[in-house]
CSV table of C-alpha atoms in Angstrom, one decimal:
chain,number,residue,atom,x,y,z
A,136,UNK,CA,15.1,49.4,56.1
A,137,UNK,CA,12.0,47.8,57.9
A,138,UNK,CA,10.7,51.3,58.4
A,139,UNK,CA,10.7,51.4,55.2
A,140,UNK,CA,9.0,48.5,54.3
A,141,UNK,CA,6.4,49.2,57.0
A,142,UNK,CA,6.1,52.4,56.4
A,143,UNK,CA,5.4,51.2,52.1
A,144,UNK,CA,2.8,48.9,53.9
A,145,UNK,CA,0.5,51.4,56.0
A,146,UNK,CA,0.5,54.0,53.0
A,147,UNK,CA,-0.9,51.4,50.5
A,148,UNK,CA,-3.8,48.9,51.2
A,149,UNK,CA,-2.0,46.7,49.3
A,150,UNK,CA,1.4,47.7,50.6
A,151,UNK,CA,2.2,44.4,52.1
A,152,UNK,CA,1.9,42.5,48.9
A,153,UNK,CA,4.8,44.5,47.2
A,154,UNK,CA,7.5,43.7,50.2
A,155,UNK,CA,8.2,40.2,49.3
A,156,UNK,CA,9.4,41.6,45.8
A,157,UNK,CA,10.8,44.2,46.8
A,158,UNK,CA,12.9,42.0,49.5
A,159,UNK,CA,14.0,40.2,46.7
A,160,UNK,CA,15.3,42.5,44.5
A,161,UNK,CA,17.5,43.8,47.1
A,162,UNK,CA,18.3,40.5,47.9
A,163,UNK,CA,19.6,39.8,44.0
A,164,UNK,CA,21.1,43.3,43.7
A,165,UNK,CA,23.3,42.4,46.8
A,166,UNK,CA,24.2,39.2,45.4
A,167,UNK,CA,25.5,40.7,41.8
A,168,UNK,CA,27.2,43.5,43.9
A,169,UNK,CA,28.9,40.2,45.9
A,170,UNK,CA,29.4,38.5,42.7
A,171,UNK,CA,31.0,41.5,41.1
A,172,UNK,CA,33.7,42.5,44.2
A,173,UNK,CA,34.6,38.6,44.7
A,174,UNK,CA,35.2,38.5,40.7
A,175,UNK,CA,37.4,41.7,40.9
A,176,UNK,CA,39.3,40.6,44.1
A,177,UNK,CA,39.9,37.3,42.7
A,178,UNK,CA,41.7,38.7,39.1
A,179,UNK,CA,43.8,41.2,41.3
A,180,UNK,CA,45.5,38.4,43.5
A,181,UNK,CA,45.6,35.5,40.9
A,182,UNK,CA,45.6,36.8,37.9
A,183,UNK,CA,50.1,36.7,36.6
A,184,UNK,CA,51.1,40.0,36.3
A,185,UNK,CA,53.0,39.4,32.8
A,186,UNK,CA,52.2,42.0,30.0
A,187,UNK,CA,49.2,43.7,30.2
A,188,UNK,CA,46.5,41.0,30.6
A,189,UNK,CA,45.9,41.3,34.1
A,190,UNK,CA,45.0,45.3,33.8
A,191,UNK,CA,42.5,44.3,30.8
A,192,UNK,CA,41.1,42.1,32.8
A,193,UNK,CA,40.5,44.8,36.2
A,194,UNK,CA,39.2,47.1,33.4
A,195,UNK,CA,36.8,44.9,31.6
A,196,UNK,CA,35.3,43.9,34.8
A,197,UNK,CA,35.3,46.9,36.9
A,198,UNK,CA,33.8,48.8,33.4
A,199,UNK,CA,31.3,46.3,32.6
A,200,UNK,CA,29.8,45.3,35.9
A,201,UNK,CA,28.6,41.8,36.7
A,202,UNK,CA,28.2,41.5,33.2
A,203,UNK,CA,32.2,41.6,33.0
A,204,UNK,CA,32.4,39.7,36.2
A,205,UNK,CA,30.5,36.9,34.3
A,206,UNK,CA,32.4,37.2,31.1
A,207,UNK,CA,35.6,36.7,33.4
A,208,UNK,CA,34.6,33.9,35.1
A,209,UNK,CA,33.3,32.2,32.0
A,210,UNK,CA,36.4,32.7,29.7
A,211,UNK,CA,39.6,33.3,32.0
A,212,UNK,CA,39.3,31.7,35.5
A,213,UNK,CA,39.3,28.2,33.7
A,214,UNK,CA,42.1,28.7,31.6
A,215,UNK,CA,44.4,30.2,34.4
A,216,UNK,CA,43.4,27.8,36.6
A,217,UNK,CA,44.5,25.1,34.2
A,218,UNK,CA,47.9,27.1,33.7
A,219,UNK,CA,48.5,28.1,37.1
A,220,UNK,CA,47.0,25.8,39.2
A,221,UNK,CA,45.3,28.7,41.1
């Protein structure tokens, strides 16, 4: 990857300038992608296994992306923590 970004660098004059947002775009995309596996790992060992909530919920945020992720941690962590205790 930094031969990339040097190589960006020498072919543009103003190369250098576009590294730093480039660096931190990658730096956000790996945090959603974080985000998005710790969301999915967390409703696979935690979420009860009764009817067919726990599926749904795998689907929604495996389907939907961080987005999903989000809307799972926003809506359903809270109330199965209070539930469950876990």
């Amino acid at each position: 990857m930094t031969m990339l970004f040097s190589t960006l660098a020498q072919a543009e004059p103003n190369g250098s300038m576009m590294i730093l947002p480039a660096l931190l775009f990658f730096a956000i995309g790996i945090a959603f992608v974080v985000f998005w596996i710790w969301t999915l790992v967390d409703c696979i060992k935690n979420e009860p296994s009764e009817g067919n909530d726990k599926i749904v919920w795998v689907l929604v945020i495996a389907l939907a992306g961080w987005i999903g992720a989000l809307i799972y941690l926003l809506a359903r962590r809270p109330t199965r923590k209070r539930e469950l205790g876990r």
